[in-house]
CSV table of C-alpha atoms and ligand atoms in Angstrom, one decimal:
chain,number,residue,atom,x,y,z
A,5,MET,CA,0.0,0.0,0.0
A,6,SER,CA,1.2,3.6,-0.7
A,7,ASP,CA,2.1,6.3,1.9
A,8,LEU,CA,-0.4,8.7,0.3
A,9,LYS,CA,-2.8,10.5,2.7
A,10,ALA,CA,-6.1,12.4,2.5
A,11,THR,CA,-6.8,15.0,5.1
A,12,LEU,CA,-10.4,15.7,6.2
A,13,THR,CA,-11.6,18.6,8.2
A,14,VAL,CA,-15.1,18.5,9.6
A,15,ASP,CA,-17.1,21.3,11.2
A,16,GLY,CA,-17.4,20.6,14.9
A,17,ILE,CA,-14.4,18.3,15.1
A,18,ASP,CA,-11.1,19.7,16.2
A,19,GLY,CA,-8.1,19.1,14.0
A,20,ALA,CA,-7.9,17.2,10.8
A,21,ILE,CA,-8.5,13.5,10.2
A,22,GLU,CA,-5.8,11.8,8.3
A,23,LEU,CA,-7.0,9.0,6.0
A,24,PRO,CA,-4.7,6.6,4.1
A,25,VAL,CA,-5.0,6.6,0.3
A,26,HIS,CA,-4.3,3.4,-1.5
A,27,GLU,CA,-3.3,3.0,-5.2
A,28,GLY,CA,-4.2,0.0,-7.3
A,29,THR,CA,-2.3,-1.3,-10.4
A,30,ILE,CA,-4.6,0.9,-12.6
A,31,GLY,CA,-7.8,2.8,-11.9
A,32,PRO,CA,-8.9,5.3,-9.3
A,33,ARG,CA,-7.1,5.6,-5.9
A,34,VAL,CA,-9.2,4.8,-2.8
A,35,VAL,CA,-9.5,6.7,0.5
A,36,ASP,CA,-9.5,4.3,3.5
A,37,VAL,CA,-12.2,5.8,5.7
A,38,GLY,CA,-11.9,3.3,8.5
A,39,ALA,CA,-10.8,6.0,10.9
A,40,LEU,CA,-14.0,7.9,10.6
A,41,THR,CA,-15.9,5.6,13.0
A,42,ALA,CA,-13.5,6.6,15.8
A,43,ASN,CA,-14.5,10.2,15.0
A,44,GLY,CA,-18.2,9.3,15.3
A,45,MET,CA,-18.8,9.4,11.5
A,46,PHE,CA,-19.7,7.2,8.6
A,47,THR,CA,-19.4,7.8,4.9
A,48,TYR,CA,-22.7,8.2,3.0
A,49,ASP,CA,-22.9,6.7,-0.4
A,50,PRO,CA,-26.4,5.2,-1.4
A,51,GLY,CA,-26.0,2.8,-4.3
A,52,PHE,CA,-22.3,2.6,-3.6
A,53,VAL,CA,-21.6,5.0,-6.5
A,54,SER,CA,-18.2,6.0,-5.1
A,55,THR,CA,-17.4,3.1,-2.8
A,56,ALA,CA,-14.8,0.4,-3.4
A,57,ALA,CA,-16.1,-2.4,-1.2
A,58,CYS,CA,-13.0,-4.6,-1.6
A,59,GLU,CA,-9.7,-5.2,-3.2
A,60,SER,CA,-9.7,-7.5,-6.2
A,61,GLN,CA,-7.4,-8.8,-9.0
A,62,ILE,CA,-10.0,-10.4,-11.2
A,63,THR,CA,-11.7,-7.9,-13.5
A,64,TYR,CA,-11.0,-4.2,-14.2
A,65,ILE,CA,-13.4,-1.8,-15.9
A,66,ASP,CA,-12.6,1.6,-17.2
A,67,GLY,CA,-16.1,3.1,-17.7
A,68,ALA,CA,-14.9,6.3,-19.4
A,69,LYS,CA,-12.9,4.4,-22.1
A,70,GLY,CA,-15.2,1.4,-22.3
A,71,VAL,CA,-12.5,-1.1,-21.3
A,72,LEU,CA,-13.1,-4.5,-19.7
A,73,LEU,CA,-10.1,-6.7,-18.6
A,74,HIS,CA,-10.3,-10.2,-17.2
A,75,ARG,CA,-7.0,-10.8,-15.3
A,76,GLY,CA,-5.6,-8.1,-17.7
A,77,TYR,CA,-6.9,-9.6,-20.9
A,78,PRO,CA,-9.3,-7.4,-22.9
A,79,ILE,CA,-12.8,-8.8,-23.4
A,80,ASP,CA,-12.7,-8.4,-27.2
A,81,GLN,CA,-9.5,-10.5,-27.4
A,82,LEU,CA,-11.0,-13.2,-25.2
A,83,ALA,CA,-14.3,-13.2,-27.2
A,84,GLU,CA,-12.3,-13.5,-30.4
A,85,HIS,CA,-9.7,-16.1,-29.4
A,86,SER,CA,-10.8,-17.8,-26.2
A,87,ASP,CA,-13.8,-19.9,-25.2
A,88,TYR,CA,-16.0,-19.9,-22.1
A,89,LEU,CA,-14.3,-22.7,-20.1
A,90,GLU,CA,-10.9,-21.3,-20.8
A,91,THR,CA,-12.1,-17.9,-19.6
A,92,CYS,CA,-13.5,-19.7,-16.5
A,93,TYR,CA,-10.0,-21.1,-15.8
A,94,LEU,CA,-8.5,-17.6,-16.3
A,95,LEU,CA,-11.0,-16.0,-13.9
A,96,LEU,CA,-10.6,-18.7,-11.3
A,97,TYR,CA,-6.8,-19.2,-11.4
A,98,GLY,CA,-5.5,-15.9,-12.8
A,99,GLU,CA,-3.6,-17.2,-15.8
A,100,LEU,CA,-4.6,-18.7,-19.2
A,101,PRO,CA,-4.2,-22.5,-19.0
A,102,ASP,CA,-1.7,-24.4,-21.1
A,103,LYS,CA,-3.0,-27.3,-23.2
A,104,THR,CA,-2.7,-29.9,-20.5
A,105,GLN,CA,-4.3,-27.6,-17.8
A,106,LYS,CA,-7.1,-26.8,-20.2
A,107,GLU,CA,-7.9,-30.4,-21.0
A,108,GLN,CA,-7.8,-31.4,-17.3
A,109,PHE,CA,-10.1,-28.5,-16.4
A,110,VAL,CA,-12.6,-29.3,-19.2
A,111,ARG,CA,-12.6,-33.0,-18.2
A,112,THR,CA,-13.2,-32.1,-14.5
A,113,VAL,CA,-16.2,-29.9,-15.5
A,114,HIS,CA,-17.5,-32.8,-17.6
A,115,ASN,CA,-17.3,-35.1,-14.6
A,116,HIS,CA,-19.8,-32.9,-12.7
A,117,THR,CA,-22.5,-32.1,-15.4
A,118,MET,CA,-25.1,-34.4,-14.0
A,119,VAL,CA,-27.3,-33.5,-11.0
A,120,HIS,CA,-28.4,-35.8,-8.2
A,121,GLU,CA,-31.4,-37.7,-9.5
A,122,GLN,CA,-33.5,-36.6,-6.5
A,123,ILE,CA,-33.1,-32.9,-7.6
A,124,ARG,CA,-35.4,-33.8,-10.6
A,125,THR,CA,-38.3,-34.1,-8.2
A,126,PHE,CA,-37.8,-30.5,-7.0
A,127,TYR,CA,-39.1,-29.3,-10.4
A,128,ASN,CA,-42.4,-31.1,-10.0
A,129,GLY,CA,-43.1,-28.9,-7.0
A,130,PHE,CA,-43.3,-25.8,-9.3
A,131,ARG,CA,-46.1,-24.8,-11.5
A,132,ARG,CA,-45.4,-25.4,-15.2
A,133,ASP,CA,-45.6,-21.6,-15.8
A,134,ALA,CA,-43.1,-20.7,-13.0
A,135,HIS,CA,-40.5,-18.2,-14.2
A,136,PRO,CA,-37.3,-20.2,-14.8
A,137,MET,CA,-35.4,-17.7,-12.6
A,138,ALA,CA,-37.8,-18.6,-9.7
A,139,ILE,CA,-36.9,-22.2,-10.3
A,140,MET,CA,-33.2,-21.5,-10.5
A,141,CYS,CA,-33.2,-19.5,-7.2
A,142,GLY,CA,-34.8,-22.6,-5.6
A,143,VAL,CA,-32.9,-25.5,-7.0
A,144,VAL,CA,-29.4,-23.8,-6.9
A,145,GLY,CA,-29.9,-23.0,-3.2
A,146,ALA,CA,-31.1,-26.6,-2.7
A,147,LEU,CA,-27.8,-28.0,-4.0
A,148,SER,CA,-26.4,-27.5,-0.5
A,149,ALA,CA,-28.9,-30.1,0.6
A,150,PHE,CA,-27.2,-32.7,-1.6
A,151,TYR,CA,-23.5,-32.0,-1.8
A,152,HIS,CA,-22.4,-32.1,1.8
A,153,ASP,CA,-18.8,-32.9,0.8
A,154,SER,CA,-18.3,-29.4,-0.6
A,155,LEU,CA,-19.7,-27.1,2.0
A,156,ASP,CA,-16.7,-26.4,4.2
A,157,ILE,CA,-15.6,-23.0,3.0
A,158,SER,CA,-12.4,-23.2,5.1
A,159,ASP,CA,-11.3,-26.2,3.1
A,160,GLU,CA,-9.7,-25.3,-0.3
A,161,HIS,CA,-10.6,-28.7,-1.8
A,162,HIS,CA,-14.2,-28.2,-0.8
A,163,ARG,CA,-14.2,-24.7,-2.4
A,164,GLN,CA,-12.7,-26.2,-5.6
A,165,VAL,CA,-15.2,-29.0,-5.8
A,166,ALA,CA,-18.1,-26.6,-5.2
A,167,ALA,CA,-16.8,-24.4,-8.0
A,168,PHE,CA,-16.6,-27.3,-10.5
A,169,ARG,CA,-20.1,-28.5,-9.4
A,170,LEU,CA,-21.6,-25.1,-9.9
A,171,ILE,CA,-20.0,-24.3,-13.2
A,172,ALA,CA,-20.8,-27.8,-14.5
A,173,LYS,CA,-24.4,-28.1,-13.2
A,174,MET,CA,-25.8,-24.6,-13.9
A,175,PRO,CA,-26.4,-25.5,-17.7
A,176,THR,CA,-28.1,-28.8,-16.7
A,177,LEU,CA,-30.3,-27.1,-14.1
A,178,ALA,CA,-31.1,-24.2,-16.5
A,179,ALA,CA,-32.1,-26.6,-19.3
A,180,MET,CA,-34.2,-28.6,-16.9
A,181,SER,CA,-36.1,-25.4,-16.0
A,182,TYR,CA,-36.9,-24.9,-19.7
A,183,LYS,CA,-37.9,-28.6,-20.3
A,184,PHE,CA,-40.1,-28.5,-17.3
A,185,SER,CA,-41.9,-25.4,-18.6
A,186,ILE,CA,-42.7,-27.1,-21.9
A,187,GLY,CA,-43.6,-30.5,-20.5
A,188,GLN,CA,-40.7,-32.3,-22.2
A,189,PRO,CA,-38.5,-34.9,-20.6
A,190,PHE,CA,-35.2,-33.7,-19.1
A,191,MET,CA,-32.2,-34.4,-21.2
A,192,TYR,CA,-29.1,-35.8,-19.6
A,193,PRO,CA,-25.8,-34.0,-20.4
A,194,ASP,CA,-23.7,-35.6,-23.2
A,195,ASN,CA,-20.1,-35.1,-22.2
A,196,SER,CA,-18.8,-35.8,-25.6
A,197,MET,CA,-20.0,-32.3,-26.4
A,198,GLY,CA,-18.6,-28.9,-25.6
A,199,TYR,CA,-20.0,-26.8,-22.8
A,200,ALA,CA,-22.3,-24.6,-24.9
A,201,GLU,CA,-23.2,-27.4,-27.4
A,202,ASN,CA,-24.1,-29.6,-24.4
A,203,PHE,CA,-26.4,-26.8,-23.1
A,204,LEU,CA,-28.2,-26.5,-26.4
A,205,HIS,CA,-28.5,-30.3,-26.6
A,206,MET,CA,-30.1,-30.3,-23.1
A,207,MET,CA,-32.4,-27.4,-24.1
A,208,PHE,CA,-33.6,-28.6,-27.5
A,209,GLY,CA,-32.7,-32.3,-27.7
A,210,THR,CA,-35.2,-35.1,-27.1
A,211,PRO,CA,-34.8,-38.8,-26.2
A,212,CYS,CA,-36.4,-39.6,-29.6
A,213,GLU,CA,-33.5,-38.6,-31.9
A,214,PRO,CA,-29.8,-37.7,-31.8
A,215,SER,CA,-29.1,-34.0,-31.3
A,216,ARG,CA,-27.7,-32.1,-34.2
A,217,ILE,CA,-26.3,-28.8,-32.8
A,218,SER,CA,-25.0,-26.3,-35.4
A,219,PRO,CA,-21.4,-25.5,-34.6
A,220,VAL,CA,-22.2,-21.8,-35.4
A,221,LEU,CA,-25.0,-21.7,-32.9
A,222,ALA,CA,-22.8,-23.5,-30.3
A,223,LYS,CA,-20.0,-21.0,-30.9
A,224,ALA,CA,-22.5,-18.1,-30.5
A,225,MET,CA,-23.9,-19.6,-27.3
A,226,ASP,CA,-20.3,-20.1,-25.9
A,227,ARG,CA,-19.5,-16.5,-26.7
A,228,ILE,CA,-22.6,-15.3,-24.9
A,229,PHE,CA,-21.6,-17.2,-21.8
A,230,LEU,CA,-18.1,-15.8,-22.1
A,231,LEU,CA,-19.3,-12.2,-22.4
A,232,HIS,CA,-21.4,-12.6,-19.3
A,233,ALA,CA,-18.7,-14.3,-17.2
A,234,ASP,CA,-17.7,-11.5,-14.9
A,235,HIS,CA,-18.0,-7.8,-14.4
A,236,GLU,CA,-16.3,-6.6,-11.2
A,237,GLN,CA,-18.4,-5.6,-8.2
A,238,ASN,CA,-21.8,-5.5,-9.9
A,239,ALA,CA,-25.0,-5.8,-7.8
A,240,SER,CA,-25.2,-9.7,-8.0
A,241,THR,CA,-21.5,-10.2,-7.4
A,242,SER,CA,-21.6,-7.8,-4.4
A,243,THR,CA,-24.6,-9.8,-3.1
A,244,VAL,CA,-22.6,-13.0,-3.4
A,245,ARG,CA,-19.6,-11.4,-1.6
A,246,LEU,CA,-21.9,-10.2,1.2
A,247,ALA,CA,-23.6,-13.5,1.6
A,248,GLY,CA,-20.2,-15.2,1.6
A,249,SER,CA,-18.9,-12.9,4.2
A,250,SER,CA,-21.3,-14.4,6.7
A,251,GLY,CA,-19.8,-17.9,6.1
A,252,ALA,CA,-22.8,-19.1,4.1
A,253,ASN,CA,-22.1,-22.2,1.9
A,254,PRO,CA,-21.2,-21.6,-1.8
A,255,PHE,CA,-24.5,-22.9,-3.2
A,256,ALA,CA,-26.5,-20.5,-0.9
A,257,CYS,CA,-24.2,-17.6,-2.0
A,258,ILE,CA,-24.7,-18.3,-5.7
A,259,ALA,CA,-28.4,-18.6,-5.2
A,260,SER,CA,-28.3,-15.1,-3.6
A,261,GLY,CA,-26.5,-13.9,-6.7
A,262,ILE,CA,-29.2,-15.4,-9.0
A,263,ALA,CA,-31.9,-13.6,-7.0
A,264,ALA,CA,-30.1,-10.3,-7.2
A,265,LEU,CA,-29.4,-10.7,-11.0
A,266,TRP,CA,-33.1,-11.2,-11.7
A,267,GLY,CA,-34.1,-7.5,-11.4
A,268,PRO,CA,-34.8,-5.6,-14.6
A,269,SER,CA,-32.1,-3.0,-13.7
A,270,HIS,CA,-29.5,-5.8,-13.7
A,271,GLY,CA,-29.6,-9.2,-15.4
A,272,GLY,CA,-33.3,-9.1,-16.0
A,273,ALA,CA,-32.7,-6.3,-18.5
A,274,ASN,CA,-32.0,-8.7,-21.4
A,275,GLU,CA,-35.6,-10.1,-21.1
A,276,ALA,CA,-36.9,-6.6,-20.7
A,277,VAL,CA,-35.1,-5.5,-23.9
A,278,LEU,CA,-36.8,-8.1,-26.0
A,279,ASN,CA,-40.2,-7.3,-24.5
A,280,MET,CA,-39.5,-3.6,-25.2
A,281,LEU,CA,-38.5,-4.3,-28.8
A,282,GLU,CA,-41.6,-6.4,-29.3
A,283,GLU,CA,-43.7,-3.6,-27.7
A,284,ILE,CA,-42.2,-1.0,-30.0
A,285,GLY,CA,-43.0,-3.4,-32.9
A,286,ASP,CA,-42.0,-1.1,-35.7
A,287,VAL,CA,-39.3,1.4,-36.4
A,288,SER,CA,-42.0,4.0,-36.9
A,289,ARG,CA,-42.8,3.9,-33.2
A,290,ILE,CA,-39.2,4.3,-31.9
A,291,ASP,CA,-39.5,8.1,-31.5
A,292,GLU,CA,-42.6,7.6,-29.2
A,293,PHE,CA,-40.6,5.3,-26.9
A,294,VAL,CA,-37.5,7.5,-26.9
A,295,ALA,CA,-39.7,10.4,-25.9
A,296,ARG,CA,-41.1,8.3,-23.0
A,297,ALA,CA,-37.6,7.3,-21.9
A,298,LYS,CA,-36.8,11.0,-21.6
A,299,ASP,CA,-40.0,11.9,-19.8
A,300,LYS,CA,-39.3,12.3,-16.1
A,301,ASN,CA,-43.0,11.6,-15.4
A,302,ASP,CA,-42.9,8.3,-17.2
A,303,PRO,CA,-41.2,5.4,-15.4
A,304,PHE,CA,-40.3,3.8,-18.7
A,305,ARG,CA,-36.6,3.5,-19.4
A,306,LEU,CA,-34.8,2.4,-22.6
A,307,MET,CA,-33.9,-1.2,-21.5
A,308,GLY,CA,-30.4,-2.2,-22.5
A,309,PHE,CA,-29.2,1.4,-22.3
A,310,GLY,CA,-27.1,3.0,-19.6
A,311,HIS,CA,-24.7,1.7,-17.0
A,312,ARG,CA,-23.5,2.6,-13.6
A,313,VAL,CA,-19.9,2.4,-14.7
A,314,TYR,CA,-19.7,2.6,-18.5
A,315,LYS,CA,-20.1,6.2,-19.7
A,316,ASN,CA,-19.0,5.0,-23.1
A,317,PHE,CA,-19.9,1.9,-25.2
A,318,ASP,CA,-20.0,-1.3,-23.1
A,319,PRO,CA,-17.3,-3.3,-24.9
A,320,ARG,CA,-19.4,-6.4,-24.6
A,321,ALA,CA,-22.2,-4.7,-26.4
A,322,LYS,CA,-19.9,-4.1,-29.4
A,323,VAL,CA,-18.9,-7.7,-29.5
A,324,MET,CA,-22.6,-8.8,-29.0
A,325,LYS,CA,-23.7,-6.5,-31.9
A,326,GLN,CA,-21.2,-8.1,-34.2
A,327,ALA,CA,-22.2,-11.5,-33.1
A,328,ALA,CA,-25.9,-10.7,-33.7
A,329,ASP,CA,-25.1,-9.8,-37.3
A,330,GLU,CA,-23.1,-13.0,-37.8
A,331,VAL,CA,-25.6,-15.3,-36.2
A,332,LEU,CA,-28.6,-13.9,-37.9
A,333,ALA,CA,-26.8,-13.9,-41.3
A,334,GLU,CA,-25.8,-17.5,-40.7
A,335,LEU,CA,-29.5,-18.3,-40.0
A,336,GLY,CA,-30.7,-16.3,-42.9
A,337,MET,CA,-32.4,-13.9,-40.5
A,338,GLU,CA,-30.5,-10.8,-41.4
A,339,ASN,CA,-33.8,-9.0,-42.0
A,340,ASP,CA,-35.0,-9.9,-38.5
A,341,PRO,CA,-37.4,-7.0,-37.6
A,342,LEU,CA,-36.3,-6.9,-34.0
A,343,LEU,CA,-32.7,-6.5,-35.1
A,344,ALA,CA,-33.8,-3.7,-37.4
A,345,ILE,CA,-35.7,-1.9,-34.6
A,346,ALA,CA,-32.7,-2.4,-32.2
A,347,LYS,CA,-30.2,-0.9,-34.7
A,348,ARG,CA,-32.5,2.0,-35.5
A,349,LEU,CA,-33.2,2.6,-31.8
A,350,GLU,CA,-29.4,2.7,-31.1
A,351,GLU,CA,-28.9,5.2,-33.9
A,352,ILE,CA,-31.6,7.5,-32.7
A,353,ALA,CA,-30.7,7.3,-29.0
A,354,LEU,CA,-27.0,7.9,-29.7
A,355,SER,CA,-27.8,11.0,-31.6
A,356,ASP,CA,-30.2,12.3,-29.0
A,357,GLU,CA,-29.1,15.1,-26.7
A,358,TYR,CA,-30.6,13.5,-23.6
A,359,PHE,CA,-28.7,10.2,-24.1
A,360,ILE,CA,-25.5,12.0,-25.1
A,361,GLU,CA,-25.6,14.3,-22.1
A,362,LYS,CA,-26.3,11.5,-19.7
A,363,LYS,CA,-23.8,9.2,-21.4
A,364,LEU,CA,-26.3,6.4,-22.0
A,365,TYR,CA,-24.9,3.8,-24.3
A,366,PRO,CA,-26.1,0.3,-25.2
A,367,ASN,CA,-25.0,-2.2,-22.5
A,368,VAL,CA,-24.4,-6.0,-22.6
A,369,ASP,CA,-28.1,-6.7,-22.5
A,370,PHE,CA,-29.1,-4.6,-25.5
A,371,TYR,CA,-28.1,-7.1,-28.3
A,372,SER,CA,-27.8,-10.4,-26.3
A,373,GLY,CA,-31.5,-11.0,-26.4
A,374,ILE,CA,-31.6,-10.8,-30.2
A,375,ILE,CA,-29.0,-13.5,-30.5
A,376,LEU,CA,-30.7,-15.7,-27.9
A,377,LYS,CA,-34.1,-15.3,-29.6
A,378,ALA,CA,-32.4,-16.3,-32.9
A,379,LEU,CA,-31.0,-19.4,-31.1
A,380,GLY,CA,-34.5,-20.3,-30.2
A,381,ILE,CA,-34.1,-19.5,-26.5
A,382,PRO,CA,-37.5,-18.2,-25.1
A,383,THR,CA,-37.4,-14.7,-23.6
A,384,SER,CA,-38.1,-16.0,-20.1
A,385,MET,CA,-34.8,-17.9,-20.2
A,386,PHE,CA,-32.6,-15.0,-21.1
A,387,THR,CA,-31.7,-14.0,-17.5
A,388,VAL,CA,-31.1,-17.7,-16.7
A,389,ILE,CA,-28.5,-17.7,-19.5
A,390,PHE,CA,-26.9,-14.6,-17.9
A,391,ALA,CA,-26.8,-16.5,-14.6
A,392,VAL,CA,-25.2,-19.5,-16.2
A,393,GLY,CA,-22.4,-17.4,-17.7
A,394,ARG,CA,-22.0,-15.2,-14.6
A,395,THR,CA,-21.7,-18.2,-12.2
A,396,VAL,CA,-17.9,-18.4,-12.7
A,397,GLY,CA,-17.5,-14.7,-11.9
A,398,TRP,CA,-19.6,-15.0,-8.7
A,399,ILE,CA,-17.4,-18.0,-7.7
A,400,ALA,CA,-14.1,-16.3,-8.5
A,401,HIS,CA,-15.0,-13.3,-6.4
A,402,TRP,CA,-16.4,-15.5,-3.6
A,403,ASN,CA,-13.3,-17.6,-3.6
A,404,GLU,CA,-11.0,-14.5,-3.8
A,405,MET,CA,-12.6,-13.2,-0.6
A,406,ILE,CA,-12.9,-16.5,1.3
A,407,SER,CA,-9.3,-17.6,0.5
A,408,GLY,CA,-8.0,-14.2,1.8
A,409,SER,CA,-8.7,-12.3,5.0
A,410,TYR,CA,-12.2,-10.9,5.3
A,411,ARG,CA,-14.8,-9.7,7.8
A,412,ILE,CA,-18.6,-10.0,7.7
A,413,GLY,CA,-20.0,-7.2,5.5
A,414,ARG,CA,-22.1,-4.9,7.7
A,415,PRO,CA,-22.8,-1.4,6.3
A,416,ARG,CA,-24.2,1.3,8.6
A,417,GLN,CA,-26.7,4.1,7.9
A,418,LEU,CA,-27.7,7.7,8.2
A,419,TYR,CA,-30.6,7.4,10.7
A,420,THR,CA,-33.4,10.0,10.2
A,421,GLY,CA,-36.1,8.2,12.2
A,422,TYR,CA,-37.4,9.2,15.7
A,423,ALA,CA,-35.1,9.8,18.6
A,424,GLN,CA,-35.9,7.7,21.6
A,425,ARG,CA,-39.5,8.1,22.9
A,426,ASP,CA,-41.6,6.3,25.6
A,427,TYR,CA,-44.3,3.7,24.9
A,428,ILE,CA,-47.9,5.0,24.9
A,429,PRO,CA,-50.5,2.7,26.3
A,430,LEU,CA,-53.3,1.8,24.0
A,431,ASP,CA,-56.0,3.7,25.9
A,432,GLN,CA,-54.0,6.9,25.6
A,433,ARG,CA,-53.4,6.8,21.8
S,504,SDX,C1,-26.2,-5.0,-16.1
S,504,SDX,O1,-23.1,-3.2,-12.8
S,504,SDX,C2,-22.8,-4.0,-13.8
S,504,SDX,O2,-21.7,-4.2,-14.1
S,504,SDX,C3,-24.1,-4.7,-14.4
S,504,SDX,C4,-23.8,-5.5,-15.6
S,504,SDX,C5,-23.0,-6.7,-15.3
S,504,SDX,O3,-22.4,-7.3,-16.3
S,504,SDX,O4,-23.1,-7.2,-14.2
S,504,SDX,O5,-23.2,-4.7,-16.6
S,504,SDX,C6,-25.2,-6.0,-16.2
S,504,SDX,O6,-27.0,-4.9,-15.2
S,504,SDX,C7,-26.3,-3.9,-17.3
S,504,SDX,C8,-27.5,-2.9,-17.0
S,504,SDX,C9,-28.8,-3.5,-17.5
S,504,SDX,N1,-29.9,-2.6,-17.1
S,504,SDX,C10,-30.6,-1.9,-18.0
S,504,SDX,O7,-30.3,-1.9,-19.2
S,504,SDX,C11,-31.8,-1.2,-17.4
S,504,SDX,C12,-31.9,0.3,-18.0
S,504,SDX,N2,-30.8,1.0,-17.5
S,504,SDX,C13,-31.0,1.8,-16.3
S,504,SDX,O8,-32.0,1.5,-15.4
S,504,SDX,C14,-29.7,2.3,-15.6
S,504,SDX,O9,-29.0,2.9,-16.7
S,504,SDX,C15,-28.9,1.4,-14.8
S,504,SDX,C16,-29.6,0.7,-13.7
S,504,SDX,C17,-28.2,0.4,-15.6
S,504,SDX,C18,-27.8,2.3,-14.1
S,504,SDX,O10,-28.4,3.1,-13.2
S,504,SDX,P1,-27.6,4.2,-12.4
S,504,SDX,O11,-26.2,4.1,-12.6
S,504,SDX,O12,-28.2,4.3,-11.0
S,504,SDX,O13,-28.1,5.5,-13.1
S,504,SDX,P2,-29.4,6.4,-12.8
S,504,SDX,O14,-30.5,5.4,-12.7
S,504,SDX,O15,-29.1,7.2,-11.7
S,504,SDX,O16,-29.5,7.2,-14.1
S,504,SDX,C19,-28.8,8.4,-14.3
S,504,SDX,C20,-29.7,9.3,-15.2
S,504,SDX,C21,-31.1,9.4,-14.7
S,504,SDX,O17,-31.6,10.7,-15.1
S,504,SDX,P3,-31.5,11.9,-14.0
S,504,SDX,O18,-32.3,11.5,-12.8
S,504,SDX,O19,-30.1,12.2,-13.7
S,504,SDX,O20,-32.2,13.1,-14.8
S,504,SDX,O21,-29.8,8.7,-16.5
S,504,SDX,C22,-31.2,8.3,-16.7
S,504,SDX,C23,-31.9,8.3,-15.4
S,504,SDX,O22,-33.2,8.7,-15.5
S,504,SDX,N3,-31.2,7.0,-17.3
S,504,SDX,C24,-32.0,6.6,-18.3
S,504,SDX,C25,-31.6,5.2,-18.5
S,504,SDX,N4,-30.7,4.9,-17.7
S,504,SDX,C26,-30.4,5.9,-16.9
S,504,SDX,N5,-33.0,7.2,-18.9
S,504,SDX,C27,-33.6,6.5,-19.9
S,504,SDX,N6,-33.3,5.2,-20.2
S,504,SDX,C28,-32.3,4.5,-19.5
S,504,SDX,N7,-32.0,3.3,-19.8
C-alpha cells in the first residue's frame, strides 16, 4: 500500500482527520475511511456509486474508455480467441491454461455435469408456468442439501469441488427449468459435447432422436456465456460477496447472486429489452418510446441502455452486436425485424441530446436477447442464460474473498427516524 494521505476537516471536530490513500495497479485511488468511525462518523454513499467495497485482482473496468479486462486480458480479445471454459480457468486461477491444464479443467467440468437424480423431483413442486429464474433460485440453493462434501468454506478442496459443481451443473439445471416449462423430458448431459453445445443439446434435444447442434450456434452460445462471465463488483457479485462474508455455503451464496441478478435493472434487462423491442413493434414507433424514456414523469426506461460504470460503449455490447449480425446472417435472418428496430433505436438514441448528455450507451443486455431469440431460446430464459455465464464470476469473487482475510460485511446508515421516545398505552393513543 502507498504512503499517500487524504486530510479531512469536519465542522465541529477539532483538527484534521488523516486518512490513508491506496493505489491499485490501474484505476482510481481509494481513500481508506476506517478512521471515521472513531470520530463518530460514517461515509454516506447510497447505491455505492463512489465506494470500493473490496480489493480484487479479477476484473478491471474503465467506464470512461469502455474497457473491460479479465485478469488483464481485454474482453474483445477473449471473445475473439478464447472460449467460455478457458475464460473460466482464467477468472478462477489468474492465468490462461496451457494445453494440459485446459484439457484437465474441461474433463473435470464434464465429470460434474449431472445433478443428483433426486433434484429432478424439485421441479415437480413448481407450477409449469413458474418463471425459470424462480426455479433457479430454488434449485441452486437446494444443491447445498445434496453436496455435503463441498460445504466447508475453510477447506480449499471443498471450495474447488463446489466451484466445479456449480460451473458444470448450472447449464443442466437451466435446461431442466426450460424442459419442465414445456412438459418435455429432461435431457441428460452428453459429455462428448462442448459446454455450450451440451447446453443447447439439453435445451432442444429429445430422447427420440440424436441432437444435431450447429457449430455456429454452439459458438454463438459459448461467446454469450463468455461475455457474461464476470463484471467486477456489480449488484449480484456484491450480493454473493456479502452472503459469503457471513460464512454461508457456496451454493447458498450463488443462489443469492441469482436472486439479485433477476431484477430488470440488472440481469433481468435482457428479457426486458426483448419485451421492449416487441412492444415497439415497428421502427415508426421508436420516437414515441425514446420520448417516453426522456420523460421524467414516465417510469419507462430504454432497457439495455445506460450503465453505472460505462459512460462509453460497453465493450461487450460491441462484440454482441457483431455476433448478432453474424448469427442472424448464418441463420438467414439478417432481416429480422427486431434487429432492425434495435439498430435504429441505437442510432436514434446515440444522436439524441438526452442520451448524449447522460452518457447512456447500449450495454451488454441490448443485443444479447436478439441472438438468444435467434438461437430459439425463449425470452423467459434470457436471464437464466446470464446467470449460467456469470456463475464463474460469482465463484471467482467469492473464492478470492474466502481464501483471503475478510470480515462480515455490515454497512451502517444515516438514521433520520425518531429519537428515543416512551411507549404510549393503547387507551392513551
Ligand atoms: C447490467 O453493474 C454491472 O456491471 C451490471 C452489468 C453486469 O455485467 O453485471 O453490466 C449488467 O446490469 C447492465 C445494465 C442493465 N440494465 C438496464 O439496461 C436497465 C436500463 N438501465 C438503467 O435502469 C440504468 O442505466 C442502470 C440501472 C443500468 C444504471 O443506473 P444508475 O447508474 O443508478 O443511473 P441512474 O438510474 O441514476 O440514471 C442516471 C440518469 C437518470 O436521469 P436523471 O435522474 O439524472 O435526470 O440517466 C437516466 C436516469 O433517469 N437513465 C435513463 C436510462 N438509464 C439511466 N434514462 C432512460 N433510459 C435509460 N435506460
